[in-house]
Tab-separated table of C-alpha atoms and ligand atoms in Angstrom:
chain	number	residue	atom	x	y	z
A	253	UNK	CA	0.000	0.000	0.000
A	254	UNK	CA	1.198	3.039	-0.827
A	255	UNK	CA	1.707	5.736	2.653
A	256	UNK	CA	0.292	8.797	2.898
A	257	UNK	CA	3.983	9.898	3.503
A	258	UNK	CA	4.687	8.224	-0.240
A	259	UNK	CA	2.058	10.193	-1.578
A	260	UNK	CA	3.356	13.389	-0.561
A	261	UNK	CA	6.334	12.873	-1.678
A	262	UNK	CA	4.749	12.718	-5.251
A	263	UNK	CA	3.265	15.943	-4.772
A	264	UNK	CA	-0.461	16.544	-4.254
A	265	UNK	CA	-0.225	20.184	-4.907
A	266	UNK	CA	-3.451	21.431	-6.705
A	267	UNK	CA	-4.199	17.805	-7.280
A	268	UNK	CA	-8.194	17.471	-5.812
A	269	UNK	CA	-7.503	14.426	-2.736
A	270	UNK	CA	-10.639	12.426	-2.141
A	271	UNK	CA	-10.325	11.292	1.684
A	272	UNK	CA	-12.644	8.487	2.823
A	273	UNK	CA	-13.446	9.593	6.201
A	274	UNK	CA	-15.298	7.669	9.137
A	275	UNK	CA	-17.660	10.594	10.453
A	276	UNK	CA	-20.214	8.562	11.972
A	277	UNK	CA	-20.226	10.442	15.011
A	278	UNK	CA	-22.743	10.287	17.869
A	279	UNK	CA	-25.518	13.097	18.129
A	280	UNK	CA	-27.756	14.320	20.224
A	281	UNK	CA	-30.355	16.381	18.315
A	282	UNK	CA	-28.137	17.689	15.809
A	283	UNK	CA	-25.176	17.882	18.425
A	284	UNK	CA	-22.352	15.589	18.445
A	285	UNK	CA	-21.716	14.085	21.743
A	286	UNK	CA	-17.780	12.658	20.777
A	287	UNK	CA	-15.851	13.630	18.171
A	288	UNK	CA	-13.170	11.171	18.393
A	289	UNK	CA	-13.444	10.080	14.527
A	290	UNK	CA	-13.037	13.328	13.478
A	291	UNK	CA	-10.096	14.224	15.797
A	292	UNK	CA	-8.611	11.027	14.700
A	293	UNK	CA	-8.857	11.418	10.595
A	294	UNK	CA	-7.768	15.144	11.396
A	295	UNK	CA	-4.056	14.236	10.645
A	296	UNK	CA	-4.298	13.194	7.576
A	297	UNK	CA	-6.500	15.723	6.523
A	298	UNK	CA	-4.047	18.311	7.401
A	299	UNK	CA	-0.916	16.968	5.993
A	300	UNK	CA	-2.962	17.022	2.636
A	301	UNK	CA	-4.202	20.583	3.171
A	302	UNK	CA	0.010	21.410	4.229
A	303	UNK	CA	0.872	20.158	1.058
A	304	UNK	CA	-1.695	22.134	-0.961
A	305	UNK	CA	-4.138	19.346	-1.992
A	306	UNK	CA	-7.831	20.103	-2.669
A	307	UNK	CA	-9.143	18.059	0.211
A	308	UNK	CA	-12.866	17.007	-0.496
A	309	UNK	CA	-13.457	14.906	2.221
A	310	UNK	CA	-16.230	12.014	2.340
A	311	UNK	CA	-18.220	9.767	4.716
A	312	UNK	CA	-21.270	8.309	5.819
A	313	UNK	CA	-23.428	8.813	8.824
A	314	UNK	CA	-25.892	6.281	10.322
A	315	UNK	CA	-27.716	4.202	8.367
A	316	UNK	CA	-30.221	6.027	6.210
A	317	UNK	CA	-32.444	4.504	3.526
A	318	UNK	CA	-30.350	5.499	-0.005
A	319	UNK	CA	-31.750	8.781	0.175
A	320	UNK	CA	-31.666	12.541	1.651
A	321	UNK	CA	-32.850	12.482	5.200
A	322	UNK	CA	-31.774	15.863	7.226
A	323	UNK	CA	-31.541	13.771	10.588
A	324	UNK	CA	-28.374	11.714	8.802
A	325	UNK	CA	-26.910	15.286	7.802
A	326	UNK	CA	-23.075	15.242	7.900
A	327	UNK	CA	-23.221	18.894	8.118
A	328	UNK	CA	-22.469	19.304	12.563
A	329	UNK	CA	-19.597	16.691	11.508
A	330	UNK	CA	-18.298	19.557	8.520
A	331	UNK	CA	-18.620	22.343	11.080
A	332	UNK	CA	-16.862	20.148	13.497
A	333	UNK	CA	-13.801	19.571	11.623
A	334	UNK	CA	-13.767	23.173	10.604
A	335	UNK	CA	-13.523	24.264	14.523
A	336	UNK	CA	-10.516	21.837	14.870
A	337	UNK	CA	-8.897	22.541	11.668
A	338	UNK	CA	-9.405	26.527	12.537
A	339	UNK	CA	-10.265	27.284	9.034
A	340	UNK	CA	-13.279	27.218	6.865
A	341	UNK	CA	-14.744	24.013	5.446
A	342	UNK	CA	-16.658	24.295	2.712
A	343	UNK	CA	-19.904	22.192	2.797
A	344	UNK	CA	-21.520	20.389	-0.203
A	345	UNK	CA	-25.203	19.585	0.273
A	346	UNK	CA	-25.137	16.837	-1.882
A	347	UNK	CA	-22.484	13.921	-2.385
A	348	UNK	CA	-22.678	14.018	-6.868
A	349	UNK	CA	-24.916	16.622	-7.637
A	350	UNK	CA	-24.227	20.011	-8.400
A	351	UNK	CA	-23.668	21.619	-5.007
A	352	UNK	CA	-20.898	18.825	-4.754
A	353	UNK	CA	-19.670	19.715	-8.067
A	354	UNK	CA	-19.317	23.225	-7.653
A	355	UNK	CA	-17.847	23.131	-4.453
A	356	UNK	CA	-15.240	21.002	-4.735
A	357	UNK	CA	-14.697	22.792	-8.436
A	358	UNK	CA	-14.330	26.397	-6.037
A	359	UNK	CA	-11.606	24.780	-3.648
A	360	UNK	CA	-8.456	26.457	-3.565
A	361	UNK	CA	-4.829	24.433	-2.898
A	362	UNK	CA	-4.888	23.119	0.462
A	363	UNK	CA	-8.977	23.923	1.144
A	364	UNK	CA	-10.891	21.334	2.648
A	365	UNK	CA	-14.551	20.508	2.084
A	366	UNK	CA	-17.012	17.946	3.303
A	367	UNK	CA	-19.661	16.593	0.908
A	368	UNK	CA	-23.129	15.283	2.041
A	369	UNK	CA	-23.621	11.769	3.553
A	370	UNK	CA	-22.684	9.285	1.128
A	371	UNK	CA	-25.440	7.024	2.126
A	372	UNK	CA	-28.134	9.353	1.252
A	373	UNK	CA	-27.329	7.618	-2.752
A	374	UNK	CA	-28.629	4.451	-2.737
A	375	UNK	CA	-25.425	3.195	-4.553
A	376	UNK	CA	-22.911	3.477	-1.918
A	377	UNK	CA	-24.439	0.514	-0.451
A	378	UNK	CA	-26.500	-1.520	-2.890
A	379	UNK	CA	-25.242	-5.330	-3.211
A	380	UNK	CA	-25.104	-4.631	-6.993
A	381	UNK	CA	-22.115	-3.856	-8.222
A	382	UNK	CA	-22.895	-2.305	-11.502
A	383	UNK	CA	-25.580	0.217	-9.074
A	384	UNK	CA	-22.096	0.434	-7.016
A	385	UNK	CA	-19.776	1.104	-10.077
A	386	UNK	CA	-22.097	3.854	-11.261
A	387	UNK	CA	-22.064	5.921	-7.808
A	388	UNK	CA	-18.060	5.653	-7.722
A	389	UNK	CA	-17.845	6.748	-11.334
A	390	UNK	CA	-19.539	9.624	-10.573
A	391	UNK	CA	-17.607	10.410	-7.427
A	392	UNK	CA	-14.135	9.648	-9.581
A	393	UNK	CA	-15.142	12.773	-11.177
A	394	UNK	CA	-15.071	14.888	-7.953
A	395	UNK	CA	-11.245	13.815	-7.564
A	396	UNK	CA	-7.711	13.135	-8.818
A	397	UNK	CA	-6.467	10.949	-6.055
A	398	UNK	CA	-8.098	8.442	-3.576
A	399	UNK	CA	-6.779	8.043	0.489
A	400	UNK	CA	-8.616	5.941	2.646
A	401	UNK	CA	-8.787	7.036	6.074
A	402	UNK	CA	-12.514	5.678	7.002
A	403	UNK	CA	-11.060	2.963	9.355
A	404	UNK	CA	-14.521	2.126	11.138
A	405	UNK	CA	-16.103	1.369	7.629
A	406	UNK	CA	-12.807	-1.037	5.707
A	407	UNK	CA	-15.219	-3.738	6.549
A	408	UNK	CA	-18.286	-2.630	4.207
A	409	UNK	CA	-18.205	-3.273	0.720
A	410	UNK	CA	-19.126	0.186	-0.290
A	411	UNK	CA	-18.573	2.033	-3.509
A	412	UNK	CA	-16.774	4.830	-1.930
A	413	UNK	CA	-14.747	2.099	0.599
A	414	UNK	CA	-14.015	-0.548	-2.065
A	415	UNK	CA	-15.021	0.366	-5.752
A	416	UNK	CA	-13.606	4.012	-5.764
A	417	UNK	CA	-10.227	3.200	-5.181
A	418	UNK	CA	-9.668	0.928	-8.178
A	419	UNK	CA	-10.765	3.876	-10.644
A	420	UNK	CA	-8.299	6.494	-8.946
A	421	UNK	CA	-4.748	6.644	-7.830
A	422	UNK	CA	-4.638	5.724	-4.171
A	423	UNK	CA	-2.782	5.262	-0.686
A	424	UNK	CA	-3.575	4.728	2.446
A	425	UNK	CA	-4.372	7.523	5.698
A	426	UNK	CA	-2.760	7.981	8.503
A	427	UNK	CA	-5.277	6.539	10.947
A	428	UNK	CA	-6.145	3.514	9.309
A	429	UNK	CA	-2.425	2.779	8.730
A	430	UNK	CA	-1.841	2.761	12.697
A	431	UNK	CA	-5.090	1.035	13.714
A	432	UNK	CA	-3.736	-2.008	11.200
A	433	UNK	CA	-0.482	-1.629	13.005
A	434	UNK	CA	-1.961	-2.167	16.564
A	435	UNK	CA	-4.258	-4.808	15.711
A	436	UNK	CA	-2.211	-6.487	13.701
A	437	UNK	CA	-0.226	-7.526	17.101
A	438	UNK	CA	-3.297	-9.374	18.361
A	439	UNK	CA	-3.484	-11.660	15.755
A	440	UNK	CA	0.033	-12.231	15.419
A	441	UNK	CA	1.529	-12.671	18.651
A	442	UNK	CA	-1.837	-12.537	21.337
A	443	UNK	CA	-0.450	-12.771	24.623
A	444	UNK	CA	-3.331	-14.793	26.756
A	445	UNK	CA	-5.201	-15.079	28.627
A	446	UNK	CA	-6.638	-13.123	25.683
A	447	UNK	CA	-10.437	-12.079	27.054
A	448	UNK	CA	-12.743	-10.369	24.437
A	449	UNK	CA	-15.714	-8.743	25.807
A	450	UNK	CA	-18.386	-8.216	23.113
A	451	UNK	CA	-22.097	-5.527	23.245
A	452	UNK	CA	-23.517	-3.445	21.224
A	453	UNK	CA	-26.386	-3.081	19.294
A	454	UNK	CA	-25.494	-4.103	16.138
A	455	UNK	CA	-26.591	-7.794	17.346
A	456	UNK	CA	-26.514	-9.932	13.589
A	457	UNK	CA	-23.170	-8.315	12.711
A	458	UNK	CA	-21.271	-9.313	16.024
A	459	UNK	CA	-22.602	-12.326	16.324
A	460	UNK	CA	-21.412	-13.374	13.049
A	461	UNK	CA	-17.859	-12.604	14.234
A	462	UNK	CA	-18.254	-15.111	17.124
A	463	UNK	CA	-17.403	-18.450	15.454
A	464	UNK	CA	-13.753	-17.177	14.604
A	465	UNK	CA	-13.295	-15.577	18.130
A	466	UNK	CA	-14.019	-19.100	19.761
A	467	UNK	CA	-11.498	-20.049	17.980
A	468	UNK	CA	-9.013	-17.316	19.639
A	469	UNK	CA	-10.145	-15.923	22.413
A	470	UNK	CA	-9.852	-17.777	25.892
A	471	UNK	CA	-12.945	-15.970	27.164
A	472	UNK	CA	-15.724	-14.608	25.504
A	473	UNK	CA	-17.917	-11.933	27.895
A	474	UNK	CA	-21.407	-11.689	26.140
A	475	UNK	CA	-23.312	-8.210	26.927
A	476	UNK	CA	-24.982	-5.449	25.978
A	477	UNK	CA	-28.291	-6.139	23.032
A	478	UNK	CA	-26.410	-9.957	21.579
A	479	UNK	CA	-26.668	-10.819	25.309
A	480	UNK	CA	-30.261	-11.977	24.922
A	481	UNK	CA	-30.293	-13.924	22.252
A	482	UNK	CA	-27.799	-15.877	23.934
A	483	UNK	CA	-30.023	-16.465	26.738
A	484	UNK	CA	-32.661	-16.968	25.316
A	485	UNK	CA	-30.774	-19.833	23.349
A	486	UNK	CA	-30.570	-21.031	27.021
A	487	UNK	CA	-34.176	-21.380	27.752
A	488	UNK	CA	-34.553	-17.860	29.369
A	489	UNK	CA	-37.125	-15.565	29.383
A	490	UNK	CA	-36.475	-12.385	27.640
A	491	UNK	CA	-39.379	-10.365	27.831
A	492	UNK	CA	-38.863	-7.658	24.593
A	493	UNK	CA	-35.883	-7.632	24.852
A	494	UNK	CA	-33.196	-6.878	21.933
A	495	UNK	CA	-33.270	-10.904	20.034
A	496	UNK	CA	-32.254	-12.385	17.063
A	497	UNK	CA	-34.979	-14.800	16.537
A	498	UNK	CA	-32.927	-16.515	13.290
A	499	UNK	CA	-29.676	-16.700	15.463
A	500	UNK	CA	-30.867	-18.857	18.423
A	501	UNK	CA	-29.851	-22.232	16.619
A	502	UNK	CA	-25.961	-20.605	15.289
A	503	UNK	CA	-26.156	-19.558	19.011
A	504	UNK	CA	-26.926	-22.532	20.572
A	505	UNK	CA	-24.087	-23.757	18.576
A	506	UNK	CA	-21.318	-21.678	19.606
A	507	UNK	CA	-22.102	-22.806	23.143
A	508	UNK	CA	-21.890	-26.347	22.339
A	509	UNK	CA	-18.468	-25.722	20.743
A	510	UNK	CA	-17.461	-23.214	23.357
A	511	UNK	CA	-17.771	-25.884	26.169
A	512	UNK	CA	-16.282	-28.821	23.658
A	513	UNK	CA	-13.171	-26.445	23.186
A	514	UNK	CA	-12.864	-25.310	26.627
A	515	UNK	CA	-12.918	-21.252	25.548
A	516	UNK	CA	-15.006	-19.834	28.509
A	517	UNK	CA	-18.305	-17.842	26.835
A	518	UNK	CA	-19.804	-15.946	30.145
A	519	UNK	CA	-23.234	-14.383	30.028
A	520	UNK	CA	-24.922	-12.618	32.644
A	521	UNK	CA	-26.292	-13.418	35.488
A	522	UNK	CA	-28.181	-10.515	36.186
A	523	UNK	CA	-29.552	-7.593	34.241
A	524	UNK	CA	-31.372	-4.213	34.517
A	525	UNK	CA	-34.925	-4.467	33.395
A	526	UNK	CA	-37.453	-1.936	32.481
A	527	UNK	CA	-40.532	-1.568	30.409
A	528	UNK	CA	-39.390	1.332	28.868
A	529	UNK	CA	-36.780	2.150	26.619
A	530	UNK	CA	-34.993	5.601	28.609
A	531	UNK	CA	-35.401	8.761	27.649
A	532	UNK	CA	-32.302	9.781	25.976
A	533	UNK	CA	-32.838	13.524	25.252
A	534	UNK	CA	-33.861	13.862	28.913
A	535	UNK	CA	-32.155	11.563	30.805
A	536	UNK	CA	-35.191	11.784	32.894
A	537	UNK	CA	-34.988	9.261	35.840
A	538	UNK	CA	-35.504	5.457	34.563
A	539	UNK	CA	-37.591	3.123	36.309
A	540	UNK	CA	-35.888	-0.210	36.207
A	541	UNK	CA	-35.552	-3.548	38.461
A	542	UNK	CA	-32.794	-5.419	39.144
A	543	UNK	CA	-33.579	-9.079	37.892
A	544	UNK	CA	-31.214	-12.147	37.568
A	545	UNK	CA	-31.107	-13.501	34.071
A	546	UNK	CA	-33.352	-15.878	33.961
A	547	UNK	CA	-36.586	-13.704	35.541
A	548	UNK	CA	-36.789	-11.052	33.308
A	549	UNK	CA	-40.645	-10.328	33.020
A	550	UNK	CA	-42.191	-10.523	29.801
A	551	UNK	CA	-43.085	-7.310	29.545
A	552	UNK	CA	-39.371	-6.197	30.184
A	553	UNK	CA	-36.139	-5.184	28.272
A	554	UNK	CA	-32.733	-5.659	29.385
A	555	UNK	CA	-30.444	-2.535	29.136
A	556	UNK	CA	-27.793	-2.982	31.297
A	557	UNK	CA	-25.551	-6.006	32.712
A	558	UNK	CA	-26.636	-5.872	36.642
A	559	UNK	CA	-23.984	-5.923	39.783
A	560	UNK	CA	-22.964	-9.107	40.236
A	561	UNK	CA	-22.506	-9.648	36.638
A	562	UNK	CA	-20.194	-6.396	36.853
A	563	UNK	CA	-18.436	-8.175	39.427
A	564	UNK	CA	-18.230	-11.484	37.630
A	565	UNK	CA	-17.009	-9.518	34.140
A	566	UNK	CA	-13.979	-7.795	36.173
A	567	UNK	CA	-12.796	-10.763	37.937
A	568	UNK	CA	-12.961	-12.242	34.269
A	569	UNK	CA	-10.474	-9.400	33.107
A	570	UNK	CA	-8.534	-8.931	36.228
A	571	UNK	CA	-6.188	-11.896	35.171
A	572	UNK	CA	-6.011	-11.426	31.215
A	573	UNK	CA	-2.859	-10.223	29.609
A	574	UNK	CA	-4.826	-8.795	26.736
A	575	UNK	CA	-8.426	-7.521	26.529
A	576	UNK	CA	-10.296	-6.432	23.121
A	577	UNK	CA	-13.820	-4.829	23.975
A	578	UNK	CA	-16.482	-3.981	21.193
A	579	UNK	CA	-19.944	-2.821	22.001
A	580	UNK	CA	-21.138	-1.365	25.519
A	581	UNK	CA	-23.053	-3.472	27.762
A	582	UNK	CA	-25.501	-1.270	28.651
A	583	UNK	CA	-27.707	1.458	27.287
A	584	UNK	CA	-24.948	4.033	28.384
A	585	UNK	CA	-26.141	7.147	26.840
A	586	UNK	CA	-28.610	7.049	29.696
A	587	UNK	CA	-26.909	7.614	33.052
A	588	UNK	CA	-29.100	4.978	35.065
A	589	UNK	CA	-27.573	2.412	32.263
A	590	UNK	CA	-23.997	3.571	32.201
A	591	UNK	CA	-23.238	1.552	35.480
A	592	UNK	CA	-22.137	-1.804	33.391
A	593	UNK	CA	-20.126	0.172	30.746
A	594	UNK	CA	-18.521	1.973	33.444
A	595	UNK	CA	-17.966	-1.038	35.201
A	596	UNK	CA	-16.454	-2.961	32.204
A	597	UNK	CA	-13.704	0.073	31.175
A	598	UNK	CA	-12.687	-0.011	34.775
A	599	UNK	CA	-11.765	-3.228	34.688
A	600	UNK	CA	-9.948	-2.626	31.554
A	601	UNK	CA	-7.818	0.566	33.181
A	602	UNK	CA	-7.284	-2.170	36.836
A	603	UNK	CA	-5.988	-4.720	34.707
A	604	UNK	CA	-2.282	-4.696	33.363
A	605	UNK	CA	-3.259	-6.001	29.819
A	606	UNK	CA	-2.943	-5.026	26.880
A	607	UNK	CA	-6.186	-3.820	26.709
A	608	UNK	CA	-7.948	-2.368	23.019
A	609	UNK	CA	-11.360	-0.428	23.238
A	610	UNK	CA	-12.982	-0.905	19.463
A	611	UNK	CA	-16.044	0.835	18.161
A	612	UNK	CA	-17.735	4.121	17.477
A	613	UNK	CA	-20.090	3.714	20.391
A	614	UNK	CA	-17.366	2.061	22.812
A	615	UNK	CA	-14.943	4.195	22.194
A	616	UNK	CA	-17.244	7.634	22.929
A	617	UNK	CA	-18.476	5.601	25.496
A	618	UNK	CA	-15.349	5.694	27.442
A	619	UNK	CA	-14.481	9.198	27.153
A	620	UNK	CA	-17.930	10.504	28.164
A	621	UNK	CA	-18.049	8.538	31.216
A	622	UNK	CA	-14.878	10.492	31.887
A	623	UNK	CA	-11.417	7.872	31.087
A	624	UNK	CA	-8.434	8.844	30.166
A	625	UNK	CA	-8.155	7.432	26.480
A	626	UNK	CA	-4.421	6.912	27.849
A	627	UNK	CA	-5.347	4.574	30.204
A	628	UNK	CA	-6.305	1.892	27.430
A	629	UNK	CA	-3.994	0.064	25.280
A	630	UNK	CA	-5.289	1.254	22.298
A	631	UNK	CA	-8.635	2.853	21.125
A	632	UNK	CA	-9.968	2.058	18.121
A	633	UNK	CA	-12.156	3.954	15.687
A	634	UNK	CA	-14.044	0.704	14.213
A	635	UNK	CA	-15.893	-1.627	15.951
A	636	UNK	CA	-17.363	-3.918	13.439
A	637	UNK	CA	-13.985	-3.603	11.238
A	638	UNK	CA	-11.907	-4.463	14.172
A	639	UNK	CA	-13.697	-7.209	14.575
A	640	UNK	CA	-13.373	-8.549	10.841
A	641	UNK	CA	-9.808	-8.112	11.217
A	642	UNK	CA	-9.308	-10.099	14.256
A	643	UNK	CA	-11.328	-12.786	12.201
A	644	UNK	CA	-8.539	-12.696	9.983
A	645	UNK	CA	-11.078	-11.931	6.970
A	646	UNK	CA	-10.395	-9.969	3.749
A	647	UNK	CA	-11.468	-6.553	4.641
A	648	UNK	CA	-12.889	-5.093	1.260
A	649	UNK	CA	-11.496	-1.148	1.746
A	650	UNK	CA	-7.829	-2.934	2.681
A	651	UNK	CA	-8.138	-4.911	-0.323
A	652	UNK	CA	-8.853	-2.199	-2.471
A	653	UNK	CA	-6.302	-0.128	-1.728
A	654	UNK	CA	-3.063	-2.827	-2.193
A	655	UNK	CA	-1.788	-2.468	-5.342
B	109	ADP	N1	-29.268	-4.036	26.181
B	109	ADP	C1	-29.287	-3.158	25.203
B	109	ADP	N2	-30.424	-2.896	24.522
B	109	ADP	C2	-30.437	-1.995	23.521
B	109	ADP	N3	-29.353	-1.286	23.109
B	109	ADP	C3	-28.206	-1.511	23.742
B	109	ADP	C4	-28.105	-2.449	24.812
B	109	ADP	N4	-26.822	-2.435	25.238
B	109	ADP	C5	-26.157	-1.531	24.489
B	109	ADP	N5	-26.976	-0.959	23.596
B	109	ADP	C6	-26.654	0.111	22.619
B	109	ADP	O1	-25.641	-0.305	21.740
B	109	ADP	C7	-25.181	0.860	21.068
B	109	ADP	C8	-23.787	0.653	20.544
B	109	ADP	O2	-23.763	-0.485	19.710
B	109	ADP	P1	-22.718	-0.709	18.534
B	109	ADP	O3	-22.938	0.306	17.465
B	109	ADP	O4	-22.841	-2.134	18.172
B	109	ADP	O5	-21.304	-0.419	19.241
B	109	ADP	P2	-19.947	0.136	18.618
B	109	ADP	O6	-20.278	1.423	17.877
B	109	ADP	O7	-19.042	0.392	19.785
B	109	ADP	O8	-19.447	-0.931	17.693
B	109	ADP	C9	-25.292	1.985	22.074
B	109	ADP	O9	-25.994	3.053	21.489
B	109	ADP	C10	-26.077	1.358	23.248
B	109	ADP	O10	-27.097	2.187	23.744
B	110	X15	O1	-20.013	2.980	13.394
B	110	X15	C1	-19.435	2.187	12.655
B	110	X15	O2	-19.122	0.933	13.025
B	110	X15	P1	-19.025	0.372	14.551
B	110	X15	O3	-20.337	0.665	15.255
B	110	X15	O4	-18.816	-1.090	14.331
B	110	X15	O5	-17.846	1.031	15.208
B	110	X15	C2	-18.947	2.562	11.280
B	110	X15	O6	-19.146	3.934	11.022
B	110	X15	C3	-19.628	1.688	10.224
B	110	X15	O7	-21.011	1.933	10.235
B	110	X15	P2	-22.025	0.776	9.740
B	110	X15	O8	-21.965	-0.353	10.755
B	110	X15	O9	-23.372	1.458	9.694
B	110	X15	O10	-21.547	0.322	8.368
């Protein structure tokens, strides 16, 4: 792959730079809540801009439907990177169309601008990939020269991830070039006990990743939404909570070969129960009970891991010598959930592994509930891509952009 550093030395002066960003940052009614992604693409970005490129830079944001939907807006993430570049960023308010066209067309050497969430065209994601070829041909037009620098998204095979980069020059960002670097170590020389804790709401994307990891890991800590369809694989009652319904008998599996192997796959014990899903604008007061895991009432959802799980999940990670956690356990945008996420990146900071933090979610998780990101290992930017890599899988924007 060629380096951003490689690139420079080319020259990228007046040459338009098409950076594949990962700004799927967390907001709060138009307000983001962590801008970690952006502060860590932010490098690369600039070294472009030093060297008088025409940065347009691109990226999705949650999951909308293939088309325009202002909620999915990438525009707090432009402004964002604006305040931390201190200069202006130009804003496109469409990815191909003409605002996109003109804008990038009015940069000046070493300008930056943001087009509009790439997911509002319905070709950036389709499965087809002559709908897929079409979107990046029109988005080769907006640029001379491809970097990819969306870490969190090198797992999606997206036309602005994985069919872009064949139709322009390319190298590889800064960010994504370290985040290979650290992970690389755990799946080349994992120093064990090697204890994965896994959450999140993305439930049929992480459980996919399981059947490698029982392969790998030595312990497998099961929280957060996946947690229920694994108990309910168990018999359990889970009331409404989160539950893959066409996982149970892959789930039931994994056990079996969990306990035939000897890796250790610990659910919880107990959880944190409530009718209602909290109120995260408000934060007003939840009303929850403390159940163990196999009495949650039918008209109940889990949202949190409860204490003695806590307890359980830290003496699981007290001993490791290297911990990777994706996905928090709890609902932990809403204080009165937070307690099990909290819990878990304690344990990470009181143990003396090698401890990585992966994921969007996880890793804003941590720094709003007020940890020094220098008290873990490593944080990544991607949770599902960090994942796919530990797998040992073919990750479609790496691929891409080797050669
Ligand atoms: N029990 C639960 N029920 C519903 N949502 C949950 C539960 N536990 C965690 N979550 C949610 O999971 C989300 C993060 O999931 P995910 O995107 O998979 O993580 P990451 O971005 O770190 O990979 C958070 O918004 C959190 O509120
Ligand atoms: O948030 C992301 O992934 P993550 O939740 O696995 O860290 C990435 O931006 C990818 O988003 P996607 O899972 O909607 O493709």
């Amino acid at each position: 792959m060629k380096t951003i550093d490689e690139l420079l030395a080319e020259g990228v002066k007046g040459k338009r730079v098409f950076v594949r960003a990962d700004l799927n940052v967390p907001l709060a009614e138009g307000t983001i809540t962590d801008d970690g992604r952006i502060r860590a693409v932010q490098p690369t970005i600039e070294k472009l801009a030093e060297a008088g490129a025409r940065v347009v830079v691109a990226s999705h944001l949650g999951r909308p439907q293939g088309a325009p939907d202002p909620a999915f807006s990438l525009a707090p993430a432009a402004a964002r990177l604006g305040e931390l570049l201190g200069a202006d960023v130009a804003f496109a308010t469409d990815t191909v169309g003409s605002s996109a066209k003109e804008t990038v067309a009015a940069l000046t050497d070493g300008q930056v601008a943001v087009i509009e969430n790439l997911r509002f065209n319905a070709g950036e994601t389709s499965k087809d990939d002559a709908e897929r070829g079409a979107f990046a041909d029109q988005l080769a037009e907006l640029a001379d020269v491809y970097v990819g620098d969306g870490f969190g998204a090198v797992h999606r095979k997206h036309a602005s991830v994985f069919d872009l980069p064949a139709r322009l020059p390319h190298a590889v960002g800064q960010l994504i070039a370290t985040e290979v670097g650290v992970l690389k170590k755990l799946t080349d020389e994992v120093k064990r006990p090697y204890v994965v804790v896994l959450g999140g709401a993305k439930v049929s994307d992480k459980l996919a990743v399981i059947d490698e990891l029982l392969g790998k890991a030595d312990r497998l800590l099961i929280g957060g939404g996946m947690a229920y369809t694994f108990l309910y694989a168990k018999g359990y009652e889970v009331g409404i909570s989160l539950l893959q319904k066409d996982q149970v008998d892959k789930v039931k599996e994994y056990m079996r070969r969990a306990e035939e192997t000897g890796v250790e796959l610990v659910l919880p014990v107990d959880v944190l129960a409530s009718t209602d899903f909290p109120d995260l604008k408000t934060k007003a007061p939840a009303v929850f009970e403390t159940v163990d895991a196999d009495k949650i009432p039918a008209d109940k959802e889990g949202l949190d891991i409860g204490p003695k799980t806590r307890e359980l999940y830290a003496s699981k990670i007290a001993d490791a010598a290297t911990v990777f956690w994706n996905g928090p356990v709890g609902v932990f945008e809403h204080p009165d959930y937070a307690g099990g996420t909290r819990a878990i990146a304690q344990a990470l900071v009181d143990s003396s592994a090698f401890t990585v933090v992966g994921g969007g979610d996880s890793a804003a998780a941590v720094r709003t509930l007020g940890f020094d990101e220098n008290a873990f290992g490593h944080i990544s930017t991607g949770g599902g891509a960090s994942l796919e890599y530990l797998e040992g899988k073919t990750l479609p924007g790496l691929a891409a952009l080797e050669g």
